[in-house]
Amino acid sequence: MTDDPGQLPAILLTETASPVPAVIAARGHQAGRRFVEFFTANIRNPNTRKAYFRAATEFFDWCDQARLGLLDIEPVHVAAWVESLSRDFSPPTVKQWLAAVRMLFDWLVVGQVLAVNPAAAVRGPKYVVRVGKTPVLGAPEARQLLDSINTATMVGLRDRALIGLLVFTFARIGAALGMTVADVYWQHRRLWVRLHEKGGKEHSMPCHHNLETYLHDYIEAVGLADDKPRPALSHQLPADWRSD
């Protein structure tokens, strides 16, 4: 953490000390401050911040090369930029970058830097997903995978419990690894799991009878039953636990 508050926006946006594009900076301090606040105060997710910042800088660099000032930008210019992107990038990328620029312009309008949003009426490329790209294990394949795990070791018991959790609940890997022992509990004679999803949401569900066995065997074997704060399916085992 830097001791200079003036360097904070630069650290949040990029490693350079000059994060504001020339087109924005030319409109003065208010425009530059509003630009920085969009990424630092309005966007909390660091991955989204990086992606949106790249989109904004790419757009304003394009405007600078076209000798467009901030007040000169019109919907036709945004549409031309989108068209140029479509020649080099996939539709999902173009749509994300357009959404970033549109949101940034909305932020500038609210901050009274601009009167209207020139990207509001511009449409991105059409993109429809009809077939999923992620392969899904069939029931026989999932059973073969689970049965192939060597459960004579602590690592094997953990891996079977973790993979079983993913297979039977369709949980995100982050949610699965984020579970604590307290998130595995008995209710109405069934073992339940509580998953902590994005946005602070919780999702609780009863376990499949096989998953119940996998979780129970692992937690009992490593002595986690009374250790509530410890992650239930941590990707690392403590050094004092034997793996063979």
Short mmCIF file of C-alpha atoms in Angstrom, two decimals:
data_model
loop_
_atom_site.label_atom_id
_atom_site.label_comp_id
_atom_site.label_asym_id
_atom_site.label_seq_id
_atom_site.Cartn_x
_atom_site.Cartn_y
_atom_site.Cartn_z
CA MET A 1 0.00 0.00 0.00
CA THR A 2 1.36 3.38 -0.98
CA ASP A 3 1.62 6.31 1.43
CA ASP A 4 0.67 8.75 -1.33
CA PRO A 5 -3.15 8.96 -1.77
CA GLY A 6 -2.59 10.48 -5.20
CA GLN A 7 -1.12 7.19 -6.43
CA LEU A 8 -4.12 5.10 -5.33
CA PRO A 9 -6.13 5.41 -8.58
CA ALA A 10 -3.08 4.41 -10.60
CA ILE A 11 -2.54 1.32 -8.47
CA LEU A 12 -6.17 0.27 -8.77
CA LEU A 13 -6.27 0.74 -12.53
CA THR A 14 -2.85 -0.12 -13.88
CA GLU A 15 0.82 -0.02 -12.98
CA THR A 16 1.33 3.20 -14.90
CA ALA A 17 1.11 6.52 -13.04
CA SER A 18 -1.03 8.13 -15.79
CA PRO A 19 -4.25 6.10 -16.11
CA VAL A 20 -6.42 8.78 -17.74
CA PRO A 21 -6.55 8.71 -21.59
CA ALA A 22 -5.63 11.91 -23.41
CA VAL A 23 -9.19 12.40 -24.73
CA ILE A 24 -10.51 12.43 -21.15
CA ALA A 25 -7.64 14.46 -19.72
CA ALA A 26 -8.21 17.16 -22.34
CA ARG A 27 -11.60 17.92 -20.78
CA GLY A 28 -10.01 18.91 -17.49
CA HIS A 29 -9.85 17.78 -13.90
CA GLN A 30 -13.55 16.94 -13.46
CA ALA A 31 -13.59 14.59 -16.46
CA GLY A 32 -10.37 12.91 -15.36
CA ARG A 33 -11.57 12.47 -11.80
CA ARG A 34 -14.90 11.06 -12.95
CA PHE A 35 -13.09 8.61 -15.23
CA VAL A 36 -10.94 7.33 -12.37
CA GLU A 37 -13.91 7.09 -10.00
CA PHE A 38 -15.77 4.90 -12.48
CA PHE A 39 -13.15 2.17 -12.07
CA THR A 40 -12.12 2.68 -8.45
CA ALA A 41 -15.40 3.54 -6.72
CA ASN A 42 -17.96 2.00 -9.05
CA ILE A 43 -16.32 -1.34 -9.94
CA ARG A 44 -15.12 -3.51 -7.07
CA ASN A 45 -14.24 -6.73 -8.88
CA PRO A 46 -10.56 -6.49 -9.96
CA ASN A 47 -11.04 -8.68 -13.04
CA THR A 48 -13.98 -6.61 -14.24
CA ARG A 49 -12.01 -3.45 -13.53
CA LYS A 50 -9.10 -4.61 -15.68
CA ALA A 51 -11.32 -5.73 -18.54
CA TYR A 52 -13.38 -2.52 -18.55
CA PHE A 53 -10.28 -0.35 -18.23
CA ARG A 54 -8.72 -2.04 -21.24
CA ALA A 55 -11.93 -1.51 -23.23
CA ALA A 56 -12.08 2.18 -22.29
CA THR A 57 -8.44 2.86 -23.10
CA GLU A 58 -8.73 1.03 -26.42
CA PHE A 59 -11.78 3.12 -27.32
CA PHE A 60 -10.29 6.46 -26.35
CA ASP A 61 -7.00 5.62 -28.08
CA TRP A 62 -9.06 4.95 -31.21
CA CYS A 63 -10.80 8.31 -30.74
CA ASP A 64 -7.47 10.05 -30.25
CA GLN A 65 -6.15 8.57 -33.50
CA ALA A 66 -9.33 9.77 -35.24
CA ARG A 67 -8.75 13.24 -33.71
CA LEU A 68 -12.02 13.17 -31.83
CA GLY A 69 -12.46 15.13 -28.63
CA LEU A 70 -14.74 13.87 -25.88
CA LEU A 71 -17.59 16.19 -26.94
CA ASP A 72 -17.12 15.22 -30.60
CA ILE A 73 -17.98 11.56 -30.06
CA GLU A 74 -21.31 10.56 -31.59
CA PRO A 75 -23.13 7.21 -31.97
CA VAL A 76 -21.73 6.82 -35.48
CA HIS A 77 -18.18 6.95 -34.08
CA VAL A 78 -18.94 4.32 -31.44
CA ALA A 79 -20.53 2.15 -34.14
CA ALA A 80 -17.44 2.53 -36.34
CA TRP A 81 -15.22 1.48 -33.42
CA VAL A 82 -17.41 -1.59 -32.81
CA GLU A 83 -17.18 -2.46 -36.50
CA SER A 84 -13.40 -2.23 -36.41
CA LEU A 85 -13.25 -4.46 -33.33
CA SER A 86 -15.40 -7.08 -35.04
CA ARG A 87 -12.65 -7.71 -37.56
CA ASP A 88 -10.14 -8.75 -34.89
CA PHE A 89 -12.11 -9.96 -31.87
CA SER A 90 -14.87 -12.46 -31.12
CA PRO A 91 -18.47 -11.23 -30.65
CA PRO A 92 -18.44 -11.83 -26.84
CA THR A 93 -15.33 -9.65 -26.49
CA VAL A 94 -16.81 -6.90 -28.65
CA LYS A 95 -20.06 -6.98 -26.68
CA GLN A 96 -18.19 -6.77 -23.37
CA TRP A 97 -16.08 -3.83 -24.54
CA LEU A 98 -19.13 -1.99 -25.85
CA ALA A 99 -20.91 -2.58 -22.55
CA ALA A 100 -17.90 -1.16 -20.69
CA VAL A 101 -17.83 1.99 -22.83
CA ARG A 102 -21.60 2.40 -22.56
CA MET A 103 -21.45 2.15 -18.75
CA LEU A 104 -18.54 4.60 -18.60
CA PHE A 105 -20.45 7.15 -20.68
CA ASP A 106 -23.47 6.72 -18.38
CA TRP A 107 -21.18 7.49 -15.46
CA LEU A 108 -19.87 10.61 -17.20
CA VAL A 109 -23.43 11.76 -17.96
CA VAL A 110 -24.47 11.36 -14.32
CA GLY A 111 -21.36 13.32 -13.32
CA GLN A 112 -22.38 16.11 -15.73
CA VAL A 113 -19.26 15.68 -17.83
CA LEU A 114 -21.41 14.83 -20.86
CA ALA A 115 -24.99 15.72 -21.74
CA VAL A 116 -25.84 12.45 -23.52
CA ASN A 117 -24.43 8.95 -23.84
CA PRO A 118 -23.23 8.45 -27.45
CA ALA A 119 -23.00 4.68 -26.97
CA ALA A 120 -26.53 4.20 -25.64
CA ALA A 121 -28.12 3.44 -29.01
CA VAL A 122 -25.24 1.44 -30.48
CA ARG A 123 -25.87 -2.29 -30.76
CA GLY A 124 -23.19 -4.91 -30.49
CA PRO A 125 -22.76 -7.98 -32.71
CA LYS A 126 -25.36 -10.70 -32.43
CA TYR A 127 -24.13 -13.73 -30.56
CA VAL A 128 -26.26 -16.75 -29.67
CA VAL A 129 -24.94 -19.82 -27.86
CA ARG A 130 -26.91 -22.93 -28.82
CA VAL A 131 -24.42 -25.59 -27.78
CA GLY A 132 -22.44 -25.45 -24.54
CA LYS A 133 -18.66 -25.55 -24.85
CA THR A 134 -17.97 -27.20 -21.50
CA PRO A 135 -18.01 -31.02 -21.75
CA VAL A 136 -20.26 -32.74 -19.23
CA LEU A 137 -19.48 -36.11 -17.72
CA GLY A 138 -22.12 -38.75 -18.21
CA ALA A 139 -23.24 -40.87 -15.27
CA PRO A 140 -21.04 -43.87 -16.24
CA GLU A 141 -18.00 -41.60 -16.71
CA ALA A 142 -18.59 -39.89 -13.35
CA ARG A 143 -18.91 -43.26 -11.64
CA GLN A 144 -15.72 -44.52 -13.31
CA LEU A 145 -13.85 -41.40 -12.19
CA LEU A 146 -15.02 -41.63 -8.58
CA ASP A 147 -14.35 -45.37 -8.37
CA SER A 148 -10.82 -44.90 -9.74
CA ILE A 149 -9.74 -42.73 -6.78
CA ASN A 150 -7.51 -44.46 -4.25
CA THR A 151 -9.33 -43.90 -0.96
CA ALA A 152 -6.64 -45.64 1.09
CA THR A 153 -5.00 -42.23 1.51
CA MET A 154 -6.21 -38.98 3.05
CA VAL A 155 -5.62 -37.21 -0.26
CA GLY A 156 -7.77 -39.79 -2.02
CA LEU A 157 -10.59 -39.39 0.47
CA ARG A 158 -10.44 -35.63 0.06
CA ASP A 159 -10.38 -35.81 -3.73
CA ARG A 160 -13.33 -38.19 -3.83
CA ALA A 161 -15.33 -35.92 -1.51
CA LEU A 162 -14.46 -32.81 -3.52
CA ILE A 163 -15.16 -34.33 -6.93
CA GLY A 164 -18.32 -35.94 -5.58
CA LEU A 165 -19.50 -32.57 -4.33
CA LEU A 166 -18.92 -31.02 -7.78
CA VAL A 167 -20.66 -33.92 -9.55
CA PHE A 168 -23.73 -34.18 -7.34
CA THR A 169 -24.35 -30.47 -6.64
CA PHE A 170 -22.92 -28.78 -9.77
CA ALA A 171 -21.17 -26.40 -7.37
CA ARG A 172 -18.50 -23.95 -8.50
CA ILE A 173 -15.02 -25.02 -7.48
CA GLY A 174 -14.64 -21.79 -5.50
CA ALA A 175 -17.83 -22.49 -3.56
CA ALA A 176 -16.77 -26.08 -2.91
CA LEU A 177 -13.35 -25.10 -1.56
CA GLY A 178 -14.89 -22.28 0.46
CA MET A 179 -17.02 -24.63 2.56
CA THR A 180 -16.15 -25.05 6.21
CA VAL A 181 -16.94 -28.08 8.36
CA ALA A 182 -19.90 -26.11 9.74
CA ASP A 183 -21.32 -26.03 6.20
CA VAL A 184 -21.69 -29.81 6.27
CA TYR A 185 -24.48 -30.59 8.74
CA TRP A 186 -27.30 -32.98 9.57
CA GLN A 187 -30.92 -31.95 9.12
CA HIS A 188 -34.00 -34.19 9.17
CA ARG A 189 -31.77 -37.29 9.17
CA ARG A 190 -30.03 -36.17 5.98
CA LEU A 191 -26.60 -34.68 5.49
CA TRP A 192 -26.81 -31.18 3.97
CA VAL A 193 -24.22 -28.87 2.47
CA ARG A 194 -24.25 -25.08 2.45
CA LEU A 195 -22.49 -23.43 -0.50
CA HIS A 196 -21.39 -19.81 -0.40
CA GLU A 197 -22.06 -18.41 -3.85
CA LYS A 198 -21.16 -15.10 -5.46
CA GLY A 199 -22.65 -11.93 -4.03
CA GLY A 200 -22.82 -13.33 -0.49
CA LYS A 201 -25.64 -15.75 -1.39
CA GLU A 202 -25.97 -19.12 0.32
CA HIS A 203 -27.34 -22.27 -1.27
CA SER A 204 -28.23 -25.23 0.94
CA MET A 205 -29.23 -28.67 -0.32
CA PRO A 206 -29.47 -32.28 0.90
CA CYS A 207 -26.70 -34.63 -0.20
CA HIS A 208 -27.03 -37.57 -2.54
CA HIS A 209 -26.50 -40.75 -0.50
CA ASN A 210 -23.13 -41.38 -2.19
CA LEU A 211 -21.96 -37.82 -1.53
CA GLU A 212 -23.07 -38.22 2.06
CA THR A 213 -20.74 -41.22 2.37
CA TYR A 214 -17.82 -39.42 0.68
CA LEU A 215 -18.06 -36.34 2.92
CA HIS A 216 -18.61 -38.34 6.11
CA ASP A 217 -15.68 -40.67 5.43
CA TYR A 218 -13.28 -37.80 4.72
CA ILE A 219 -14.28 -35.56 7.62
CA GLU A 220 -14.19 -38.42 10.09
CA ALA A 221 -10.87 -39.77 8.80
CA VAL A 222 -9.04 -36.47 9.19
CA GLY A 223 -10.68 -35.57 12.48
CA LEU A 224 -12.52 -32.46 11.34
CA ALA A 225 -15.86 -33.20 12.98
CA ASP A 226 -15.26 -30.79 15.87
CA ASP A 227 -13.11 -28.29 14.00
CA LYS A 228 -15.76 -25.88 12.71
CA PRO A 229 -13.57 -23.02 11.41
CA ARG A 230 -11.36 -25.26 9.25
CA PRO A 231 -12.19 -25.53 5.53
CA ALA A 232 -13.96 -28.82 4.90
CA LEU A 233 -12.32 -29.58 1.56
CA SER A 234 -9.16 -27.51 1.58
CA HIS A 235 -6.91 -28.03 -1.43
CA GLN A 236 -3.99 -28.55 1.00
CA LEU A 237 -3.77 -30.99 3.86
CA PRO A 238 -1.96 -30.03 7.08
CA ALA A 239 1.61 -31.33 7.27
CA ASP A 240 0.79 -33.61 10.20
CA TRP A 241 -1.82 -35.56 8.22
CA ARG A 242 -0.49 -38.70 6.60
CA SER A 243 -1.12 -39.07 2.86
CA ASP A 244 0.04 -42.64 2.55
#
